[in-house]
Amino acid sequence: MLFLKTHWPQLTLLLLSLTLCILNYTPGTYLSGWDTLHPEFNFSLNFQRILFGVFRPEQGLGAVAAHAHMVELPRMLLLWILSPVIPLSFLRYSYIFLMLIIGPLGMYYLVRRVLSKHTTHHSQLIVQPSFLAALWYLTNLGTVQQFVVPFEMFVTEYGFLPWLFYFAISFLLPLSPSGRGSVPTHVGTGVRGNNAGINLLSIAKWLYSYIAIKRSNRPLLLFALLSFLASGMAYAATLWYMYFGFLALFLFLQSLPTLIKKDFSLGKRSLILLAITILVNAYWLLPNLYFAITQSATIQNANINKLFSEQAFLYNKEFGTPDNILLLKSFFFDWSIYNGRSFEPLLKVWAQHIKNPFILSIGFLTGVIAIFGVISSFIKKSFLNQVQPCTWRYSLLGLLVFVLIFLFNDNPPTNFLFHLIGKVFPILEEALRFPHNKVQILYMLVFAIYFGIGNNLLLSMLSKYVHSFQKTIITGYCVLLAILSLMFFVPAFQGKLLSPYMRIQLPNEYFQLFDFMNKQPDEARAAYLPVHSFWGWEYHQWGDSPSPSFQGAGFLWFGMKQPLLHRDFDRWSSYNEQAYKEFSFAVYSKNPTLLAEVARKYNTKYFI
């Protein structure tokens, strides 16, 4: 009973997350489509590819790795360990669901940690706002957009980001600064006459200090471990670069007041955290920097990117307005998905749901509370026995401004800063064609913390000025806000968090194809047909189901060892793009002789 009383927030979040997982799972299906990764189709092959993944020979005619494929290592190790006991079809589900579970739990501990430094009030005024912030992290529109067509790098950031900041803060500013963070400079000795005797008491003190130091370094060790596990967010490396800039800005702003006073303790700890982050990620970071230096022009000049990038920028501009930012709406609300007969809005159910004025008002209410948290973090609330403003006020505000620059993107008031970044770093102009994607989870973290701070102040005011039924009123406030959050998220409990179109029956013939191809010579290149479009996007209709069977960038290369000429690889190499043009012309000019010549030219042995 005591356990339930002290751990009810964690248990409630766990129960809600597990419920969402169960309600968004279709037994016997694969979670596949959109941008999808399936190393589980051939673990040994894909382990080999990521360990030697600077050059990707399977991508058509071969290409320097644009994506940081090596970052799949932690996730693949987990899936490989689980594979003997979990069905193949459920492996990708398991990782996506794991991130959905650990993300809100991490946010609870992070906000509780922030509020522990922010207030000295009763623990109830820390626990309940922390729970509400974590619940918001689970039940907001940003979460919907990260999971509706899940891509591993985004859900990895969603799951690990709160934990990374929790352990970074725990190392940066320990809650109990009772000497644990100081390094002993000597072991005491006693001197009697000319003989130096060992002072047992000094040795005991030194051992205690040594153990204490080790305990104080646990957050750093856990931060390093999680930095490795979270490196999967760097699959498209821009997402990780944004995280690193976000973390560096936070550490700089948090250390700056002490640096001005010539106290370098926080500065040193901040540098340690940044150094650990870089070192842990160096295994993929160095190859990716090589690609950025030598191959970035290829991406900018690819036809797919030339034709699509401007449209992508316009989608982001459409949603870079205050109301959409407050609700966490992005271009996903203007995106389409094929339903088997025609295209429909990707978030059709959610768009209809928030058209309800009451539901919409819940979304804006949480935004108002978060804004209240921003303002209150700068106020000395002496009337609440809190004589100092929020410890994190400048660093949190800096993070908020950072993400707002990208969320507003080409819209006032920060559009000039957004364009300045593109001019100073031209490579980012293409990489940030979807700025919402790159910062939305970072924004969710800042929003959740401010939401917790806002609720902390509101509950503190209630406890200060309401004397009758104080505990009941505070609990009632928490329950009411929790119910409103769940009402806002109702479609997710109806199975609409993961798009039903991503839960597919994968025909066994594909696995037969993998078995056949893996018995053929490694260099026997295959070409994917049809070649009617240069867009690297597939639509399949298997069986008699009226719903689409698969739509996305494809998956064949995860199960076959041969190079595959596929449109999704054209943007990584101009040679792949040229091969597509030649194959397409030969096929649609109905010239078998020319097609045979093109096949010989590119050493193509199979057509799929």
XYZ file of C-alpha atoms in Angstrom:
608
model
C 0.000 0.000 0.000
C 2.873 2.353 0.839
C 4.440 1.525 -2.528
C 1.249 2.538 -4.345
C 1.023 5.733 -2.320
C 4.572 6.812 -3.117
C 4.760 5.584 -6.719
C 1.271 6.320 -8.029
C 2.500 8.795 -10.699
C 4.904 6.291 -12.255
C 2.381 3.449 -12.060
C -0.366 5.589 -13.592
C 1.859 6.680 -16.463
C 2.975 3.088 -17.012
C -0.619 1.842 -17.029
C -1.741 4.511 -19.501
C 1.210 3.889 -21.814
C 0.688 0.122 -21.774
C -3.010 0.630 -22.489
C -2.130 2.746 -25.521
C 0.280 0.073 -26.727
C -2.359 -2.650 -26.480
C -5.050 -0.564 -28.174
C -2.727 0.404 -31.040
C -1.514 -3.094 -31.832
C -3.070 -5.403 -34.423
C -1.986 -9.024 -33.770
C -0.168 -10.743 -36.602
C 0.714 -7.536 -38.434
C 4.010 -5.823 -39.174
C 4.450 -2.171 -38.283
C 5.721 -0.994 -41.636
C 5.366 1.881 -44.045
C 6.336 5.486 -44.623
C 9.990 5.754 -43.507
C 10.644 2.329 -42.100
C 13.659 0.339 -40.885
C 13.610 -3.475 -40.784
C 17.064 -4.837 -39.861
C 15.268 -7.769 -38.232
C 14.692 -9.224 -41.715
C 18.365 -10.273 -41.742
C 20.306 -9.460 -38.586
C 23.706 -10.759 -39.698
C 23.546 -8.869 -43.000
C 22.474 -5.611 -41.403
C 24.980 -5.849 -38.553
C 27.687 -6.164 -41.187
C 26.335 -3.152 -43.060
C 26.186 -0.852 -40.056
C 29.615 -1.861 -38.761
C 31.171 -1.116 -42.158
C 28.609 1.444 -43.187
C 30.568 4.467 -44.419
C 29.944 3.302 -47.983
C 26.639 1.614 -48.830
C 27.139 -0.836 -51.726
C 23.508 -1.999 -51.566
C 22.230 1.454 -52.521
C 21.977 1.066 -56.283
C 25.436 1.587 -57.751
C 26.784 2.377 -54.290
C 26.829 5.618 -52.344
C 28.605 7.249 -49.436
C 26.242 6.910 -46.476
C 24.104 10.042 -46.197
C 22.253 8.659 -43.221
C 24.162 7.665 -40.103
C 23.233 3.981 -40.436
C 25.702 3.048 -37.690
C 23.415 4.570 -35.054
C 21.079 1.606 -35.530
C 23.552 -0.495 -33.528
C 21.943 -0.036 -30.055
C 18.427 -0.707 -31.361
C 19.539 -3.682 -33.427
C 21.296 -5.214 -30.433
C 18.085 -4.909 -28.423
C 15.961 -6.421 -31.210
C 18.482 -9.217 -31.721
C 18.384 -10.071 -28.005
C 14.576 -10.077 -28.067
C 14.247 -11.985 -31.350
C 14.343 -15.526 -29.848
C 11.319 -14.778 -27.644
C 9.356 -12.202 -29.663
C 7.711 -12.914 -33.037
C 9.412 -11.293 -36.015
C 6.300 -9.264 -36.782
C 6.291 -7.713 -33.285
C 9.958 -6.689 -33.074
C 9.524 -3.221 -34.555
C 6.352 -2.705 -32.520
C 8.283 -3.573 -29.344
C 10.838 -0.798 -29.812
C 8.253 1.833 -30.751
C 6.122 0.902 -27.742
C 9.159 0.932 -25.437
C 9.870 4.545 -26.393
C 6.232 5.471 -25.772
C 6.528 4.023 -22.270
C 9.880 5.400 -21.126
C 9.425 8.926 -22.516
C 6.664 10.070 -20.110
C 8.379 8.325 -17.188
C 11.569 10.237 -17.931
C 9.616 13.472 -18.168
C 8.106 12.856 -14.730
C 11.537 12.478 -13.142
C 12.937 15.445 -15.067
C 10.180 17.878 -14.069
C 10.271 16.639 -10.482
C 14.014 17.300 -10.504
C 13.537 20.815 -11.890
C 10.805 21.636 -9.379
C 12.902 20.280 -6.516
C 15.369 23.085 -7.254
C 12.572 25.528 -8.007
C 10.555 25.307 -4.798
C 10.893 24.279 -1.178
C 7.227 23.452 -0.745
C 5.619 20.205 0.325
C 6.350 17.239 -1.928
C 2.694 17.099 -3.015
C 3.288 20.406 -4.800
C 6.180 18.815 -6.668
C 4.800 15.348 -7.396
C 1.427 16.388 -8.796
C 2.721 19.077 -11.217
C 5.427 16.632 -12.336
C 2.800 13.993 -13.021
C 0.652 16.472 -14.961
C 3.659 17.518 -17.051
C 4.512 13.888 -17.832
C 0.886 13.157 -18.677
C 0.857 16.145 -21.031
C 4.040 14.798 -22.665
C 2.146 11.569 -23.348
C -1.151 13.106 -24.488
C -0.342 16.083 -26.727
C -0.562 16.475 -30.498
C 3.220 16.364 -30.804
C 3.192 12.778 -29.531
C 0.532 11.923 -32.110
C 2.690 13.266 -34.927
C 5.751 11.333 -33.743
C 3.928 7.996 -33.569
C 1.217 8.063 -36.241
C 3.733 7.020 -38.928
C 6.650 6.209 -36.619
C 10.253 6.618 -37.685
C 12.844 5.189 -35.302
C 14.996 8.299 -34.969
C 12.092 10.475 -33.819
C 10.625 8.019 -31.323
C 14.139 7.387 -29.979
C 14.497 11.080 -29.236
C 11.009 11.099 -27.710
C 11.880 8.248 -25.363
C 15.391 9.242 -24.303
C 15.438 13.061 -24.360
C 13.847 13.560 -20.900
C 16.222 11.013 -19.373
C 19.268 12.627 -20.983
C 18.362 15.987 -19.497
C 17.484 14.424 -16.155
C 20.940 12.880 -15.761
C 22.683 15.921 -17.248
C 21.012 18.154 -14.661
C 21.685 15.642 -11.884
C 25.397 15.726 -12.721
C 25.477 19.476 -13.291
C 23.689 20.465 -10.085
C 23.453 17.646 -7.525
C 20.523 18.062 -5.147
C 22.629 17.404 -2.047
C 25.843 19.398 -2.449
C 27.312 18.048 0.779
C 30.797 17.641 -0.517
C 30.038 14.780 -2.868
C 31.140 16.731 -5.861
C 34.506 17.757 -4.441
C 37.587 15.707 -5.125
C 39.777 14.863 -2.124
C 43.231 16.287 -2.623
C 45.106 14.146 -0.148
C 44.965 11.323 2.330
C 45.557 12.674 5.784
C 48.594 11.504 7.751
C 49.552 11.956 11.307
C 53.137 12.910 12.226
C 54.652 11.989 15.559
C 58.224 13.058 15.999
C 60.279 11.909 13.038
C 57.919 9.021 12.155
C 54.927 9.527 9.863
C 52.097 7.386 11.142
C 49.026 6.576 9.162
C 45.940 8.316 10.470
C 43.198 5.693 10.276
C 40.501 8.298 10.704
C 41.851 10.239 7.712
C 41.901 7.069 5.624
C 38.299 6.354 6.594
C 37.322 9.889 5.624
C 39.142 9.536 2.305
C 37.380 6.234 1.549
C 34.027 7.803 2.349
C 34.825 10.757 0.109
C 35.938 8.387 -2.652
C 32.688 6.421 -2.470
C 30.732 9.672 -2.356
C 32.512 10.894 -5.469
C 31.661 7.656 -7.223
C 28.020 8.125 -6.260
C 28.063 11.697 -7.548
C 29.431 10.455 -10.865
C 26.651 7.938 -11.388
C 24.529 10.488 -13.285
C 27.471 11.086 -15.624
C 27.921 7.364 -16.267
C 24.204 6.934 -16.889
C 24.222 10.001 -19.135
C 27.034 8.420 -21.161
C 25.191 5.099 -21.425
C 21.945 6.767 -22.476
C 23.812 8.943 -24.968
C 24.887 5.737 -26.693
C 21.436 4.153 -26.521
C 19.871 7.390 -27.783
C 22.276 7.765 -30.689
C 19.568 6.229 -32.867
C 18.058 9.717 -33.060
C 20.958 10.599 -35.381
C 19.850 8.382 -38.283
C 19.235 11.624 -40.156
C 22.046 13.437 -38.389
C 20.433 16.880 -38.431
C 18.098 15.754 -35.651
C 21.084 14.943 -33.423
C 22.888 18.176 -34.329
C 19.808 20.098 -33.210
C 19.770 18.130 -29.950
C 23.462 18.794 -29.392
C 23.015 22.526 -30.024
C 20.020 22.484 -27.675
C 22.019 20.752 -24.933
C 25.064 22.997 -25.424
C 22.910 26.131 -25.212
C 21.291 24.893 -22.009
C 24.637 24.117 -20.387
C 26.148 27.434 -21.477
C 23.250 29.515 -20.175
C 23.147 27.550 -16.934
C 26.897 28.039 -16.394
C 27.111 31.662 -17.525
C 26.113 33.355 -14.214
C 28.802 31.427 -12.336
C 31.394 32.014 -15.063
C 30.805 35.754 -14.764
C 31.619 35.406 -11.065
C 34.792 33.477 -12.038
C 33.407 30.258 -10.601
C 34.307 27.598 -13.169
C 32.797 24.540 -11.465
C 29.602 24.476 -13.546
C 31.553 25.355 -16.668
C 33.859 22.376 -16.174
C 30.946 20.029 -15.587
C 29.227 21.376 -18.692
C 32.333 20.744 -20.782
C 32.530 17.207 -19.394
C 28.931 16.541 -20.461
C 29.557 17.911 -23.956
C 32.814 15.977 -24.294
C 31.107 12.748 -23.219
C 28.332 13.388 -25.751
C 30.804 13.856 -28.604
C 33.024 10.918 -27.628
C 30.129 8.493 -27.239
C 28.768 9.513 -30.645
C 32.117 9.700 -32.449
C 31.624 6.223 -33.982
C 28.998 7.618 -36.367
C 29.785 11.331 -36.140
C 33.133 11.203 -37.943
C 31.810 9.265 -40.984
C 28.831 11.603 -41.173
C 31.062 14.669 -41.148
C 33.018 13.085 -43.999
C 29.790 12.781 -45.994
C 28.790 16.373 -45.189
C 32.160 17.678 -46.376
C 32.463 15.592 -49.539
C 28.930 14.732 -50.697
C 26.494 17.415 -49.509
C 26.196 18.962 -52.987
C 24.827 15.650 -54.305
C 21.775 15.913 -52.056
C 21.142 19.535 -52.958
C 21.288 18.755 -56.693
C 19.136 15.598 -56.651
C 15.938 16.020 -58.674
C 13.769 14.617 -55.880
C 15.072 17.212 -53.444
C 14.974 20.074 -55.937
C 11.304 19.438 -56.651
C 10.207 18.632 -53.112
C 12.242 20.904 -50.833
C 10.426 24.133 -51.688
C 7.069 22.451 -51.116
C 8.328 21.168 -47.767
C 9.364 24.680 -46.701
C 5.904 25.991 -47.596
C 4.211 23.267 -45.539
C 6.268 24.320 -42.532
C 5.571 27.996 -43.104
C 1.838 27.278 -43.100
C 2.020 25.919 -39.560
C 4.555 28.419 -38.192
C 1.862 30.527 -36.521
C 1.269 31.144 -32.789
C -1.957 29.126 -32.573
C -0.457 26.078 -34.307
C 2.716 26.306 -32.234
C 0.696 26.491 -29.022
C -1.263 23.380 -30.041
C 1.845 21.638 -31.463
C 0.263 21.267 -34.905
C 2.660 20.791 -37.798
C 2.567 19.962 -41.512
C 1.323 16.452 -40.656
C -2.131 18.004 -40.433
C -1.854 18.908 -44.123
C -0.311 15.579 -45.172
C -2.156 12.868 -47.099
C -2.201 9.089 -46.959
C -3.615 6.574 -49.434
C -6.658 4.700 -48.126
C -6.899 2.138 -50.929
C -9.230 4.215 -53.094
C -8.074 7.807 -52.797
C -5.913 10.075 -50.689
C -7.213 11.376 -47.369
C -5.678 13.538 -44.617
C -3.132 11.606 -42.585
C -4.570 12.965 -39.328
C -8.198 13.047 -40.445
C -9.560 11.639 -37.176
C -7.455 14.006 -35.078
C -8.388 17.044 -37.170
C -12.072 16.239 -36.658
C -11.492 15.640 -32.946
C -9.926 19.044 -32.256
C -12.622 20.819 -34.259
C -14.786 20.284 -31.196
C -14.590 23.673 -29.402
C -14.352 22.011 -25.985
C -11.464 19.759 -27.045
C -9.723 22.683 -28.736
C -10.078 24.748 -25.556
C -8.268 21.999 -23.605
C -5.311 22.327 -25.953
C -5.195 26.082 -25.517
C -5.647 25.732 -21.735
C -2.470 23.679 -21.452
C -0.712 26.308 -23.566
C -1.892 29.089 -21.261
C -0.637 27.197 -18.197
C 2.747 26.733 -19.892
C 2.912 30.470 -20.695
C 2.016 31.112 -17.051
C 4.982 28.905 -16.165
C 7.301 30.992 -18.371
C 6.219 34.201 -16.638
C 6.218 32.774 -13.120
C 9.755 31.408 -13.490
C 11.055 34.999 -13.423
C 9.016 36.146 -10.421
C 10.257 36.194 -6.840
C 7.248 34.682 -5.120
C 7.945 35.789 -1.555
C 4.252 35.416 -0.782
C 4.808 31.679 -1.263
C 7.987 31.606 0.847
C 10.030 31.336 -2.350
C 12.521 34.188 -2.257
C 14.351 33.286 -5.494
C 13.040 32.981 -9.044
C 13.332 29.659 -10.872
C 16.921 28.369 -10.879
C 16.581 27.428 -14.543
C 14.845 30.602 -15.762
C 17.518 31.866 -18.191
C 18.493 28.480 -19.601
C 14.869 27.431 -20.116
C 14.002 30.731 -21.768
C 17.017 30.381 -24.054
C 15.842 26.908 -25.075
C 12.355 28.229 -25.754
C 13.689 30.995 -28.009
C 15.921 28.453 -29.763
C 13.037 26.171 -30.749
C 10.677 29.039 -31.582
C 13.099 30.295 -34.242
C 12.593 27.024 -36.122
C 8.904 26.647 -35.345
C 8.115 30.137 -36.675
C 10.673 29.497 -39.494
C 9.723 31.835 -42.371
C 7.121 33.715 -40.316
C 7.535 36.776 -38.077
C 8.893 37.576 -35.583
C 11.960 35.316 -35.952
C 12.057 34.766 -39.733
C 15.182 36.926 -40.133
C 17.061 34.688 -37.679
C 15.924 31.552 -39.499
C 17.186 32.893 -42.830
C 20.438 34.019 -41.202
C 21.097 30.448 -40.044
C 20.543 29.212 -43.612
C 22.996 31.768 -44.991
C 25.699 31.108 -42.409
C 25.320 27.318 -42.728
C 24.185 26.591 -46.322
C 24.190 22.842 -45.738
C 21.439 23.317 -43.142
C 19.145 24.939 -45.693
C 18.398 21.543 -47.253
C 18.661 19.638 -43.982
C 16.107 21.927 -42.333
C 13.447 21.765 -45.017
C 11.284 20.259 -42.237
C 12.286 22.446 -39.256
C 9.209 21.367 -37.292
C 10.418 17.760 -37.329
C 13.848 18.700 -36.091
C 12.738 20.664 -33.020
C 9.240 19.486 -32.125
C 10.363 17.016 -29.448
C 12.802 19.591 -28.049
C 9.865 21.989 -27.885
C 7.766 19.350 -26.127
C 10.452 19.043 -23.452
C 10.531 22.797 -22.794
C 6.725 22.996 -22.919
C 6.334 20.146 -20.415
C 8.765 21.754 -17.963
C 7.000 25.103 -18.168
C 3.660 23.310 -17.838
C 4.954 21.724 -14.638
C 6.234 25.071 -13.313
C 2.890 26.723 -14.100
C 0.940 24.020 -12.303
C 3.367 24.171 -9.392
C 2.607 27.860 -8.910
C -1.154 27.379 -9.253
C -1.142 24.583 -6.683
C 1.134 26.608 -4.389
C -1.329 29.495 -4.525
C -4.195 27.138 -3.713
C -2.316 25.733 -0.726
C -1.482 29.257 0.466
C -4.920 30.822 0.242
C -7.339 27.892 0.566
C -7.362 26.518 4.094
C -10.554 24.458 4.133
C -10.391 21.095 2.344
C -6.962 22.086 1.051
C -5.781 18.568 0.206
C -9.094 17.691 -1.440
C -9.055 20.807 -3.620
C -5.454 20.279 -4.714
C -6.132 16.619 -5.522
C -9.327 17.623 -7.334
C -7.378 20.101 -9.473
C -4.885 17.400 -10.434
C -7.616 14.862 -11.236
C -9.583 17.390 -13.306
C -6.567 18.397 -15.393
C -5.633 14.733 -15.871
C -9.154 13.927 -17.100
C -9.035 16.857 -19.525
C -5.686 15.636 -20.863
C -7.115 12.163 -21.445
C -10.207 13.591 -23.150
C -7.908 15.511 -25.497
C -6.234 12.203 -26.374
C -9.355 10.048 -26.856
C -8.624 8.994 -30.493
C -5.352 7.431 -29.331
C -7.351 5.156 -27.018
C -9.461 4.233 -30.047
C -6.418 2.871 -31.868
C -5.521 6.020 -33.823
C -2.117 6.779 -32.302
C -0.359 4.414 -34.717
C -1.998 4.755 -38.109
C -3.983 1.605 -39.001
C -2.455 1.919 -42.487
C 0.970 1.188 -40.971
C -0.175 -2.162 -39.524
C 0.098 -4.499 -42.473
C 0.053 -8.171 -43.405
C 3.379 -8.844 -45.131
C 3.052 -11.680 -47.693
C 5.284 -14.691 -47.139
C 6.440 -14.405 -50.758
C 8.757 -11.563 -49.735
C 10.595 -13.829 -47.323
C 10.810 -16.454 -50.067
C 12.362 -13.754 -52.260
C 14.908 -12.976 -49.534
C 15.794 -16.678 -49.243
C 16.230 -16.978 -53.004
C 18.337 -13.832 -53.400
C 20.591 -14.708 -50.498
C 21.582 -17.877 -52.359
C 22.637 -15.856 -55.399
C 26.029 -14.150 -55.931
C 26.583 -11.051 -53.815
C 27.362 -8.832 -56.799
C 24.245 -9.842 -58.798
C 22.567 -6.437 -58.834
C 18.758 -6.265 -58.951
C 16.584 -3.496 -60.391
C 13.204 -2.605 -58.950
C 10.249 -2.196 -61.321
C 8.229 -0.301 -62.346
C 10.345 2.770 -63.104
C 7.438 5.037 -63.967
C 8.260 7.700 -61.365
C 11.411 9.239 -59.930
C 9.795 9.537 -56.484
C 11.170 6.936 -54.093
C 7.746 5.998 -52.742
C 5.904 2.710 -53.200
C 2.221 1.767 -53.048
C 1.222 -1.892 -52.831
C -2.119 -3.668 -52.768
C -1.815 -7.289 -51.618
C -4.816 -9.599 -51.474
C -8.456 -8.536 -51.452
C -8.349 -5.998 -48.624
C -9.823 -2.593 -49.567
C -7.157 -0.924 -47.430
C -3.666 -0.305 -48.821
C -1.136 -2.988 -47.990
C 2.025 -0.875 -47.936
C 3.006 2.697 -48.691
C 6.418 4.105 -48.051
C 10.060 4.206 -49.051
C 10.417 0.426 -49.388
C 12.037 -2.382 -47.413
C 13.496 -4.988 -49.796
C 17.138 -4.082 -49.139
C 16.823 -5.052 -45.482
C 16.326 -8.687 -46.465
C 18.568 -9.195 -49.507
C 22.327 -8.887 -49.768
C 22.563 -7.770 -53.406
C 22.707 -4.127 -54.516
C 19.260 -2.844 -55.491
C 18.546 -0.092 -58.005
C 15.678 1.649 -56.239
C 14.346 5.190 -56.536
C 14.822 5.891 -52.833
C 18.592 5.757 -53.392
C 18.651 8.215 -56.306
C 18.948 11.234 -54.007
C 22.191 9.901 -52.528
C 24.072 9.490 -55.812
C 23.876 11.171 -59.202
C 24.957 7.843 -60.744
C 21.845 6.157 -59.341
C 19.736 8.953 -60.748
C 21.299 8.511 -64.187
C 20.687 4.758 -64.094
C 17.000 5.391 -63.369
C 16.723 7.693 -66.393
C 18.256 5.088 -68.682
C 16.144 2.208 -67.376
C 12.975 4.283 -67.501
C 13.605 5.365 -71.088
C 14.369 1.811 -72.199
C 11.246 0.371 -70.541
C 8.749 2.993 -71.685
C 10.155 3.272 -75.192
C 9.365 -0.476 -75.394
C 12.854 -1.250 -76.631
C 13.973 -4.707 -75.377
C 17.381 -4.411 -77.021
C 18.104 -1.105 -75.292
C 16.847 -2.492 -71.979
C 19.241 -5.444 -72.279
C 22.122 -3.073 -73.022
C 21.301 -0.902 -69.999
C 21.049 -4.014 -67.812
C 24.497 -5.181 -68.977
C 25.930 -1.706 -68.457
C 24.858 -1.684 -64.814
C 25.542 -5.401 -64.215
C 21.858 -6.002 -63.498
C 21.009 -9.699 -63.217
C 17.501 -9.550 -61.756
C 14.352 -7.473 -62.087
C 11.956 -7.370 -59.149
